[in-house]
Amino acid sequence: MDRLDKHAREDVGCDVCLVMPPFSEVDAPSLGISILASACRARGLDVKVVYGSMLFAAGLGFDDYTKVTDAPFDYLLGERMFVPYAYAGTVVRGRGIVLPQTYKALRARLTDAIEPHLAALVDKILALRPRIVGLSSSFQQTMACMAIAGRVKAAAPDTIVVFGGANAALPMGAGLQRVFPFIDHVFSGDSDIEFPEFCRRVAQGEQAAEPRVFDCKPVFDMAQVHAPDFTDYFEELAVYRRQGTLPADLPRFLVMETSRGCWWGEKHHCTFCGLNGDGMAFRQKSAARVLEEIETQMRRWDCKRINVADNILPRSYFNDVLPALAATPGAPRLFYEVKANLSEDQLDLMAAARVDTVQPGIESLSSPVLKLMRKGVSALQNIALLRGARAREIAVEWNYIYGFPGEAADDYRAVLALFPKLQHLQPPKGCRRIVIDRFSPYHADPEGYAIGRIEPNLAYAGLFPVDAPLHDIAYHFYGDYTTDFLDDKELRASFHAGFARWKLHWLVKSPVLHMNEAPDGGYAITDTRSLAVEASFAASREMGAALRYLERPRKPVVLPADVAVHLDELTRRHFVIEHEGLLMSVVTRRAPGLARRLRKPAAELEMAPV
């Protein structure tokens, strides 16, 4: 499409300037902004993308910048850095949460350095003379957005300032607009169509009154969603690379989406999950579209890794996308969020397709607690996923979370006893109490879950005026309730200590419990866990067969005789665990004949039940 005619003021430069503010990560380009830039360009608009995140990371120092982006969200540290610059005059704010000393020192070191970099960023935006400035906030970028927007409006009052991203979802966006009236328009939800069309109307000088808040509905036809255009990211990155102010290994990955919503959550919304807002309904791109996008990114940007932003891997991709990638030489490594009930065949296919990192939403190793979450998996399914992923060298990103209304202390005592036996499986990255997120069932119906009054995270009070509508603005909340586990301080301390020991072993050298076939038909088992009876053990053919039988959870009372005869020895060595009344092997093993099995039609592969 040809460039739209400029028939407004002569001093107008580009039609749209999209800004990625600090403190967003700079490891990869922004997916949302890159999609919107592509959609606007398809309509003939002149679009510039400015990565304020890169400007600040380079100016403040990449290491310090990363410390801010990695800080726990409880403190909203990235937001706090911009509070002094987000308001034009004196504002009486509430009392926020007290920062730990480490973060106090970091804030003290960086806060004064914000001003010159903020000024440089605003000058860079204004030099483009845009009609529209679009600002995106998804994590801790809201106060930066307001600091940028206020200065843009003061210098160029006719510039239209638009606010979007996850933090603009209603009612949050409207609440922020009441505090910061210089935000002209808010786009809530999937703005793939409404935002580019709005920009087109502005560029063409159409005079139709535009709503201040656009409540965009989910895009159900993924064919309408444009592929991201990462050109601006790479152009800006090249400048900082030449200066030597950002690491040479950026980007560390590219991002793409293959679906939106959650096929599990649209029927069984996990009680603590606040993702998607009104977009839980599952939609996916066609296999041909996904493979084309991957091939394009590989060719254009010499892409070696793609992190897929989906909430969950589409089930049909086991039949088309993954087999095609497995057959593609040099396909990029992939990250995907998955459901934990994957079969061995599915894991084999994912490994062959170079899916080397997954986020399976494990969250707990207690079936009663998982039931409270409405996760649709058991504890042993989660452990089997950890076992299968370790055998295939697939990294697992997960967190252990607790504090679910209705949980029992015994749910955690049983798991605590498992930690040493699972030392060879990938530990959780963190262990913490749940936070009640907006759009989660806990937030929507607290009384239904015996949760009393819910209040915004204390950190929000330190960001906004005392009369700000925090209940509309906040995304993270705490509820008035307790559980037997939360009340048992000694058990909680023991649980955290057990988690810390598990994680410590992986920081030194990850332990191993692995079984290989031996030339004599038996099995060689290597065990380097701290509770190992011995580091090397020669298992007979029969004992190995028993372990293989127990790779699926089994009831102790119905074991075949040729398996039961080995049970005492297998449990003594902690090769087999008993959890929640079932037995299961925790020994990792790579199934033989992988290449042969992957040649089977995907429909014949064994799939785990949903």
XYZ file of C-alpha atoms in Angstrom:
610
model
C 0.000 0.000 0.000
C 1.295 3.461 -0.847
C 2.243 5.893 1.864
C -0.804 7.853 3.069
C -0.826 11.496 2.014
C 0.187 14.037 4.667
C -2.454 16.710 4.468
C -2.346 17.982 8.039
C 0.288 20.277 9.554
C 3.578 20.514 7.687
C 5.520 19.989 10.912
C 4.213 16.436 11.285
C 6.802 13.750 10.641
C 5.862 10.092 11.047
C 2.306 8.970 11.559
C 2.945 6.729 14.545
C 5.772 6.388 17.050
C 5.514 3.252 19.193
C 7.610 3.353 22.345
C 8.901 0.442 24.418
C 9.657 2.088 27.764
C 11.933 0.998 30.580
C 12.078 -1.124 32.634
C 11.188 -3.777 30.070
C 13.691 -6.467 29.199
C 15.971 -5.878 26.226
C 16.881 -9.534 25.623
C 14.456 -9.641 22.703
C 12.246 -7.347 20.629
C 8.744 -6.553 21.858
C 6.204 -8.904 20.311
C 3.153 -6.683 20.803
C 4.716 -3.498 19.452
C 6.268 -5.390 16.522
C 2.864 -6.832 15.573
C 1.171 -3.415 15.750
C 3.965 -1.804 13.749
C 3.473 -4.425 11.061
C -0.310 -3.915 11.050
C 0.041 -0.130 10.763
C 2.603 -0.381 7.953
C 0.266 -2.696 6.062
C -2.216 0.217 6.064
C 0.338 2.567 4.505
C 1.293 4.351 7.714
C 4.778 5.643 8.456
C 5.702 3.949 11.738
C 8.775 4.326 13.917
C 9.488 2.140 16.938
C 11.674 3.573 19.700
C 13.174 1.201 22.235
C 13.474 3.391 25.299
C 14.330 0.200 27.130
C 17.565 -0.083 25.148
C 18.428 3.574 25.658
C 18.127 3.172 29.431
C 19.866 -0.216 29.562
C 22.820 1.237 27.687
C 22.861 4.465 29.692
C 22.347 3.073 33.195
C 24.519 0.032 32.600
C 23.172 -3.309 31.468
C 23.924 -5.097 34.752
C 22.128 -2.555 36.941
C 19.261 -2.329 34.472
C 18.841 -6.102 34.573
C 18.829 -6.084 38.376
C 15.787 -3.824 38.215
C 13.944 -5.945 35.643
C 14.717 -9.092 37.677
C 13.593 -7.646 41.028
C 10.533 -9.357 42.589
C 7.295 -7.744 41.475
C 6.287 -7.301 45.143
C 8.452 -4.186 45.266
C 7.534 -2.693 41.864
C 11.094 -1.381 41.794
C 11.032 -0.406 38.127
C 7.889 1.657 38.716
C 9.393 3.373 41.765
C 12.354 4.627 39.753
C 10.045 6.813 37.654
C 7.687 8.101 40.339
C 9.611 11.401 40.771
C 9.249 12.047 37.028
C 5.662 10.901 36.437
C 3.950 13.886 38.073
C 4.188 17.550 37.099
C 3.785 18.911 40.629
C 3.814 17.757 44.220
C 1.630 14.730 44.781
C 0.736 13.246 48.147
C 1.107 9.517 47.801
C 0.256 6.655 50.091
C 2.818 4.731 52.080
C 4.336 1.962 49.977
C 6.133 -1.195 50.961
C 9.616 -0.896 52.471
C 12.411 -1.964 50.134
C 15.130 -4.395 51.258
C 18.497 -2.712 51.668
C 19.885 -4.178 48.434
C 17.141 -2.563 46.374
C 17.295 0.663 48.351
C 20.947 0.982 47.356
C 20.155 0.193 43.730
C 17.375 2.773 43.627
C 19.603 5.388 45.242
C 22.295 4.691 42.659
C 20.002 4.929 39.651
C 17.159 7.346 40.433
C 19.145 10.550 39.814
C 20.429 9.104 36.532
C 16.881 8.727 35.214
C 16.411 12.413 34.334
C 19.059 12.828 31.596
C 18.112 9.553 29.938
C 14.415 10.410 30.133
C 15.148 13.742 28.498
C 17.160 12.010 25.762
C 14.342 9.545 25.118
C 11.687 12.262 24.876
C 13.932 14.288 22.522
C 14.315 11.204 20.357
C 10.534 10.786 20.169
C 9.867 14.458 19.483
C 12.515 14.551 16.743
C 10.309 12.124 14.778
C 7.428 14.671 14.947
C 4.798 11.950 15.268
C 1.055 12.485 15.051
C 0.498 9.606 17.499
C 2.724 8.295 20.284
C 1.796 4.828 21.492
C 3.145 3.670 24.865
C 3.068 0.059 26.042
C 3.068 -1.231 29.622
C 2.909 -4.915 30.493
C 4.964 -5.351 33.661
C 6.710 -2.424 35.377
C 6.548 0.251 32.706
C 3.481 2.274 33.717
C 5.206 5.093 35.591
C 7.810 5.351 32.828
C 4.963 5.626 30.312
C 3.445 8.475 32.293
C 6.771 10.277 32.661
C 7.296 10.047 28.902
C 3.716 10.973 28.030
C 3.658 14.027 30.297
C 6.800 15.440 28.728
C 5.666 14.715 25.180
C 2.350 16.456 25.830
C 4.043 19.462 27.438
C 6.382 19.910 24.477
C 3.919 19.028 21.697
C 0.316 19.380 22.969
C -1.229 18.365 19.634
C 0.461 14.975 19.706
C -2.058 12.208 20.405
C -0.833 10.014 23.262
C -2.144 6.454 23.398
C -1.656 3.932 26.206
C -1.852 0.151 25.710
C -0.446 -3.188 26.807
C -1.489 -5.584 29.546
C -1.645 -2.824 32.173
C -4.169 -0.956 30.038
C -6.760 -3.747 30.268
C -10.011 -2.466 31.736
C -10.594 -1.238 34.339
C -6.855 -0.584 34.838
C -6.401 1.627 31.776
C -9.418 3.784 32.609
C -8.252 4.093 36.219
C -4.835 5.285 35.091
C -6.418 7.747 32.701
C -8.255 9.366 35.629
C -4.928 9.917 37.383
C -3.058 10.968 34.219
C -5.570 12.891 32.047
C -2.908 13.696 29.437
C -3.394 10.142 28.141
C -5.718 10.801 25.223
C -6.772 7.233 24.462
C -6.514 3.835 26.108
C -6.633 0.571 24.156
C -7.740 -2.411 26.220
C -7.556 -5.985 24.938
C -6.602 -7.290 21.482
C -5.975 -4.030 19.614
C -4.672 -5.670 16.409
C -7.497 -4.173 14.350
C -8.833 -1.177 16.313
C -5.465 0.506 16.909
C -4.166 0.446 13.301
C -7.581 1.583 12.062
C -7.571 4.427 14.604
C -4.114 5.472 13.403
C -5.252 5.317 9.773
C -8.239 7.572 10.506
C -6.027 10.097 12.302
C -3.495 10.086 9.461
C -6.250 10.672 6.910
C -7.657 13.559 8.920
C -11.032 11.994 9.593
C -12.945 14.053 12.136
C -15.091 11.337 13.697
C -15.137 11.529 17.494
C -12.971 8.791 18.947
C -13.698 7.218 22.339
C -11.178 7.877 25.061
C -11.204 4.192 25.963
C -11.283 1.454 23.307
C -12.587 -1.818 24.732
C -11.211 -4.162 22.073
C -12.709 -7.628 21.885
C -10.638 -10.774 21.322
C -9.479 -11.434 17.779
C -10.805 -14.901 17.002
C -9.418 -15.224 13.490
C -5.650 -15.422 13.915
C -5.253 -14.871 10.166
C -6.084 -11.209 10.935
C -3.054 -10.910 13.220
C 0.037 -9.641 11.423
C 3.433 -11.266 11.764
C 5.791 -9.130 13.863
C 8.231 -6.752 12.189
C 11.471 -6.630 14.204
C 13.322 -4.213 11.904
C 13.361 -1.324 14.377
C 14.755 -3.456 17.197
C 17.687 -4.661 15.125
C 18.393 -1.195 13.734
C 18.537 0.339 17.215
C 20.494 -2.585 18.610
C 23.148 -2.134 15.903
C 23.819 1.395 17.184
C 24.394 0.265 20.758
C 26.472 -2.669 19.577
C 28.794 -0.289 17.735
C 29.057 1.798 20.890
C 29.764 -1.312 22.978
C 27.113 -0.313 25.528
C 24.959 -3.453 25.247
C 26.059 -7.113 25.264
C 27.148 -8.531 21.933
C 24.931 -11.605 22.342
C 21.672 -9.649 22.064
C 19.077 -10.611 21.107
C 19.180 -13.799 23.114
C 16.022 -14.993 21.381
C 13.192 -13.817 19.178
C 9.529 -13.974 20.116
C 6.431 -15.082 18.281
C 2.921 -16.243 19.031
C 1.124 -19.210 17.547
C -2.064 -19.001 19.602
C -3.951 -16.878 22.094
C -6.045 -17.835 25.066
C -5.893 -21.238 26.749
C -7.703 -24.377 25.608
C -7.648 -25.708 29.163
C -8.506 -22.436 30.848
C -11.527 -21.642 28.679
C -13.246 -24.660 30.274
C -11.378 -24.988 33.576
C -9.963 -21.595 34.533
C -7.139 -22.199 37.033
C -8.179 -20.434 40.214
C -5.073 -18.244 40.555
C -4.492 -17.476 36.865
C -4.986 -13.826 35.917
C -3.805 -14.054 32.321
C -5.846 -13.085 29.278
C -8.589 -10.981 30.865
C -11.571 -11.548 28.572
C -9.388 -13.365 26.037
C -9.342 -16.858 27.574
C -11.058 -18.370 24.508
C -8.476 -20.390 22.596
C -7.451 -19.423 19.067
C -4.508 -20.697 17.034
C -2.676 -20.057 13.787
C -2.654 -22.652 11.053
C 0.314 -24.984 10.848
C 1.287 -23.525 7.467
C 1.272 -19.976 8.905
C 3.403 -20.987 11.905
C 5.982 -22.803 9.796
C 6.144 -19.885 7.350
C 6.740 -17.369 10.179
C 9.475 -19.506 11.715
C 11.192 -19.926 8.349
C 10.963 -16.176 7.687
C 12.480 -15.225 11.029
C 15.240 -17.828 10.620
C 16.132 -16.479 7.170
C 15.824 -12.777 7.917
C 17.468 -12.528 11.331
C 19.676 -15.617 11.456
C 17.437 -16.781 14.278
C 18.739 -19.553 16.568
C 16.080 -19.442 19.300
C 12.402 -18.480 19.418
C 10.455 -18.082 22.645
C 6.793 -18.653 21.897
C 4.546 -16.364 23.927
C 1.512 -18.668 23.919
C -0.176 -19.565 27.190
C -0.273 -23.207 26.099
C 0.974 -25.337 23.204
C -1.860 -26.090 20.741
C -2.660 -29.816 20.798
C -2.986 -30.122 17.031
C 0.654 -29.061 16.578
C 1.709 -32.570 17.609
C 0.182 -33.685 14.301
C 1.650 -31.043 11.970
C 3.942 -28.290 13.313
C 6.253 -30.372 15.507
C 6.749 -33.230 13.003
C 7.567 -30.645 10.316
C 10.105 -28.925 12.557
C 11.626 -32.269 13.519
C 12.242 -32.864 9.812
C 13.742 -29.381 9.231
C 17.553 -29.224 9.445
C 18.735 -26.253 11.467
C 15.332 -25.385 12.911
C 15.592 -22.909 15.805
C 15.411 -23.986 19.415
C 11.998 -23.288 20.910
C 10.425 -22.390 24.236
C 6.764 -23.301 24.788
C 4.325 -23.261 27.666
C 2.681 -26.668 27.949
C 0.283 -28.685 30.035
C 2.190 -31.082 32.268
C 0.418 -34.294 31.244
C 2.661 -34.961 28.241
C 3.354 -38.537 27.202
C 6.792 -39.979 26.529
C 6.046 -39.970 22.791
C 5.055 -36.316 22.902
C 8.237 -35.420 24.758
C 10.272 -37.347 22.182
C 8.602 -35.403 19.392
C 9.188 -32.086 21.135
C 12.856 -32.905 21.665
C 13.208 -33.855 17.998
C 11.551 -30.550 17.041
C 14.179 -28.733 19.182
C 11.766 -27.620 21.889
C 14.486 -27.436 24.520
C 12.711 -25.391 27.209
C 9.171 -25.696 28.516
C 7.068 -24.014 31.159
C 4.536 -26.639 32.218
C 2.771 -24.795 35.024
C 3.655 -27.474 37.574
C 3.147 -25.188 40.600
C 2.743 -28.042 43.121
C 3.599 -31.694 43.790
C 0.447 -32.296 45.825
C -2.637 -33.625 44.047
C -5.078 -32.134 46.601
C -3.521 -28.703 46.106
C -3.495 -29.130 42.320
C -7.198 -29.937 42.536
C -7.758 -26.694 44.440
C -6.037 -24.916 41.543
C -8.165 -26.739 38.928
C -4.954 -27.730 37.124
C -6.312 -30.998 35.737
C -3.130 -32.964 36.518
C -1.867 -35.055 39.419
C 1.333 -34.720 41.408
C 2.789 -37.844 39.806
C 2.032 -36.509 36.330
C 4.055 -33.414 37.237
C 6.922 -35.548 38.505
C 6.761 -37.733 35.386
C 7.055 -34.583 33.262
C 10.150 -33.516 35.211
C 11.595 -37.022 34.802
C 10.871 -37.201 31.079
C 12.184 -33.697 30.398
C 15.425 -34.406 32.276
C 15.972 -37.592 30.269
C 15.717 -35.547 27.059
C 17.682 -32.520 28.293
C 14.604 -30.307 28.052
C 14.848 -27.475 30.581
C 11.777 -26.959 32.748
C 10.866 -23.520 34.060
C 8.502 -23.718 37.017
C 7.751 -22.263 40.418
C 6.364 -23.835 43.557
C 3.487 -21.779 44.880
C 1.468 -22.221 48.034
C -1.186 -20.484 50.105
C -4.272 -21.812 48.325
C -7.534 -21.468 50.238
C -8.448 -24.915 51.558
C -4.948 -26.415 51.544
C -3.809 -28.619 54.432
C -0.461 -28.775 56.209
C -0.213 -32.498 55.387
C -0.239 -31.631 51.681
C 3.200 -30.076 52.228
C 4.629 -32.569 54.722
C 4.240 -35.330 52.134
C 5.991 -33.254 49.462
C 8.801 -32.178 51.776
C 9.750 -35.829 52.207
C 10.022 -36.140 48.402
C 12.489 -33.309 47.821
C 15.712 -35.311 48.458
C 14.491 -38.146 46.232
C 13.774 -35.726 43.375
C 17.114 -33.968 43.644
C 18.115 -35.064 40.124
C 15.028 -33.450 38.567
C 14.938 -29.759 37.768
C 13.999 -27.745 40.864
C 11.576 -24.851 40.860
C 13.065 -21.413 40.243
C 11.205 -20.017 43.210
C 8.964 -20.983 46.101
C 6.443 -18.402 47.239
C 2.918 -17.672 48.350
C 0.341 -16.996 45.681
C -0.665 -13.477 44.796
C -4.244 -12.811 43.794
C -4.102 -11.420 40.271
C -6.780 -9.435 38.522
C -8.939 -11.532 36.159
C -8.326 -14.701 38.211
C -11.279 -16.569 39.731
C -9.891 -15.693 43.172
C -10.176 -12.001 42.308
C -13.517 -12.301 40.532
C -15.206 -14.333 43.293
C -13.249 -14.098 46.546
C -16.236 -15.066 48.693
C -16.685 -18.257 46.702
C -13.200 -19.303 47.813
C -13.559 -18.158 51.426
C -11.293 -15.162 50.816
C -12.112 -12.044 52.788
C -11.361 -8.498 51.738
C -8.757 -8.192 48.995
C -6.407 -5.218 48.829
C -3.915 -4.059 46.194
C -0.269 -4.954 46.699
C 1.101 -2.442 49.210
C 3.688 -1.227 46.714
C 0.965 0.467 44.604
C 0.210 2.983 47.361
C 3.702 4.419 47.036
C 3.193 5.066 43.326
C -0.102 6.928 43.180
C -1.908 9.836 44.871
C -3.826 8.959 48.020
C -7.142 9.441 46.192
C -6.189 7.257 43.181
C -8.567 4.357 42.438
C -6.040 1.647 43.335
C -8.609 -1.140 43.174
C -9.086 -0.238 39.498
C -5.400 0.312 38.738
C -3.711 -2.622 40.502
C -3.071 -6.020 38.968
C -1.628 -7.798 42.046
C -3.665 -8.175 45.251
C -3.515 -9.862 48.635
C -6.534 -11.475 50.279
C -7.676 -11.775 53.882
C -7.554 -15.517 54.570
C -5.251 -18.127 55.995
C -4.591 -21.870 55.739
C -3.213 -24.574 58.010
C 0.088 -24.439 56.122
C 0.375 -20.656 56.305
C -0.266 -20.831 60.048
C 2.460 -23.444 60.602
C 5.598 -21.270 60.597
C 7.894 -24.179 61.423
C 6.611 -26.302 58.536
C 6.839 -23.374 56.130
C 10.431 -22.764 57.182
C 11.257 -26.453 56.677
C 9.584 -26.414 53.272
C 11.590 -23.404 52.133
C 14.773 -24.970 53.478
C 14.064 -28.187 51.570
C 13.498 -26.224 48.379
C 16.706 -24.257 48.960
C 18.742 -27.467 49.395
C 17.277 -28.890 46.171
C 18.138 -25.735 44.275
C 21.625 -25.542 45.830
C 22.531 -28.980 44.475
C 21.728 -27.751 40.980
C 23.819 -24.622 41.416
C 26.880 -26.736 42.195
C 26.407 -29.666 39.811
C 23.040 -31.119 38.964
C 22.693 -34.651 40.423
C 21.912 -37.632 38.212
C 19.736 -40.725 38.565
C 19.869 -42.335 35.155
C 19.531 -45.844 33.754
C 21.323 -47.152 30.645
C 21.141 -50.575 29.075
C 24.272 -52.659 29.733
C 25.891 -55.023 27.188
C 24.850 -58.082 29.248
C 21.162 -57.151 28.967
C 21.012 -55.618 32.405
C 21.067 -51.948 33.322
C 23.725 -49.580 34.667
C 22.259 -47.002 37.040
C 24.171 -43.870 37.987
C 23.008 -42.114 41.160
C 24.742 -38.948 42.386
C 21.951 -37.657 44.637
C 22.977 -36.862 48.209
C 20.895 -39.799 49.522
C 22.296 -42.305 47.000
C 23.078 -45.726 48.463
C 25.911 -46.007 45.933
C 26.977 -43.979 42.912
C 26.912 -46.921 40.471
C 24.592 -49.884 40.565
C 24.234 -52.831 38.195
C 20.574 -53.773 37.954
C 19.513 -57.113 36.554
C 17.396 -57.377 33.434
C 14.442 -58.253 35.653
C 14.942 -55.298 37.995
C 15.288 -52.976 35.024
C 12.041 -54.356 33.629
C 10.400 -53.665 36.982
C 11.605 -50.060 36.885
C 10.259 -49.662 33.378
C 6.896 -51.057 34.486
C 6.833 -48.535 37.324
C 7.457 -45.560 35.063
C 3.695 -45.199 35.186
C 2.007 -44.763 38.579
C 0.919 -48.122 40.002
C -1.072 -49.230 43.033
C 1.061 -51.297 45.439
C -1.635 -53.935 45.962
C -1.889 -54.966 42.302
C 1.748 -55.272 41.296
C 2.716 -58.339 39.212
C 4.839 -60.811 41.152
C 7.915 -60.211 38.979
C 7.742 -56.510 39.877
C 6.778 -56.873 43.539
C 9.809 -59.063 44.223
C 12.108 -56.083 43.508
C 10.066 -53.425 45.261
C 11.882 -53.410 48.604
C 15.260 -52.902 46.941
C 13.958 -50.264 44.557
C 12.385 -48.242 47.358
C 15.420 -48.730 49.641
C 17.550 -47.097 46.959
C 14.866 -44.437 46.387
C 14.623 -45.390 42.719
C 10.884 -45.750 43.272
C 8.824 -43.341 45.356
C 5.472 -43.885 47.008
C 3.352 -40.765 46.918
C -0.366 -40.366 47.517
C -0.874 -44.120 47.595
C 0.874 -44.825 44.287
C 4.311 -46.085 43.297
C 6.399 -44.582 40.497
C 9.996 -44.777 39.297
C 11.922 -41.517 39.327
C 14.871 -42.945 37.368
C 15.427 -41.150 34.076
C 15.779 -43.251 30.946
C 15.964 -42.352 27.289
C 13.759 -44.710 25.342
C 15.618 -46.586 22.594
C 14.625 -46.423 18.963
C 13.675 -42.743 19.016
C 14.376 -42.201 15.312
C 12.282 -45.222 14.386
C 9.374 -44.176 16.576
C 9.386 -40.637 15.215
C 8.983 -41.964 11.703
C 5.559 -43.242 12.673
C 2.608 -41.060 11.629
C 1.912 -38.548 14.388
C -1.586 -39.942 14.797
C -0.058 -43.247 15.929
C 2.078 -41.679 18.634
C 0.863 -42.345 22.133
C -0.730 -39.205 23.519
C -1.308 -38.446 27.171
C -4.934 -37.921 28.187
C -6.083 -34.333 28.599
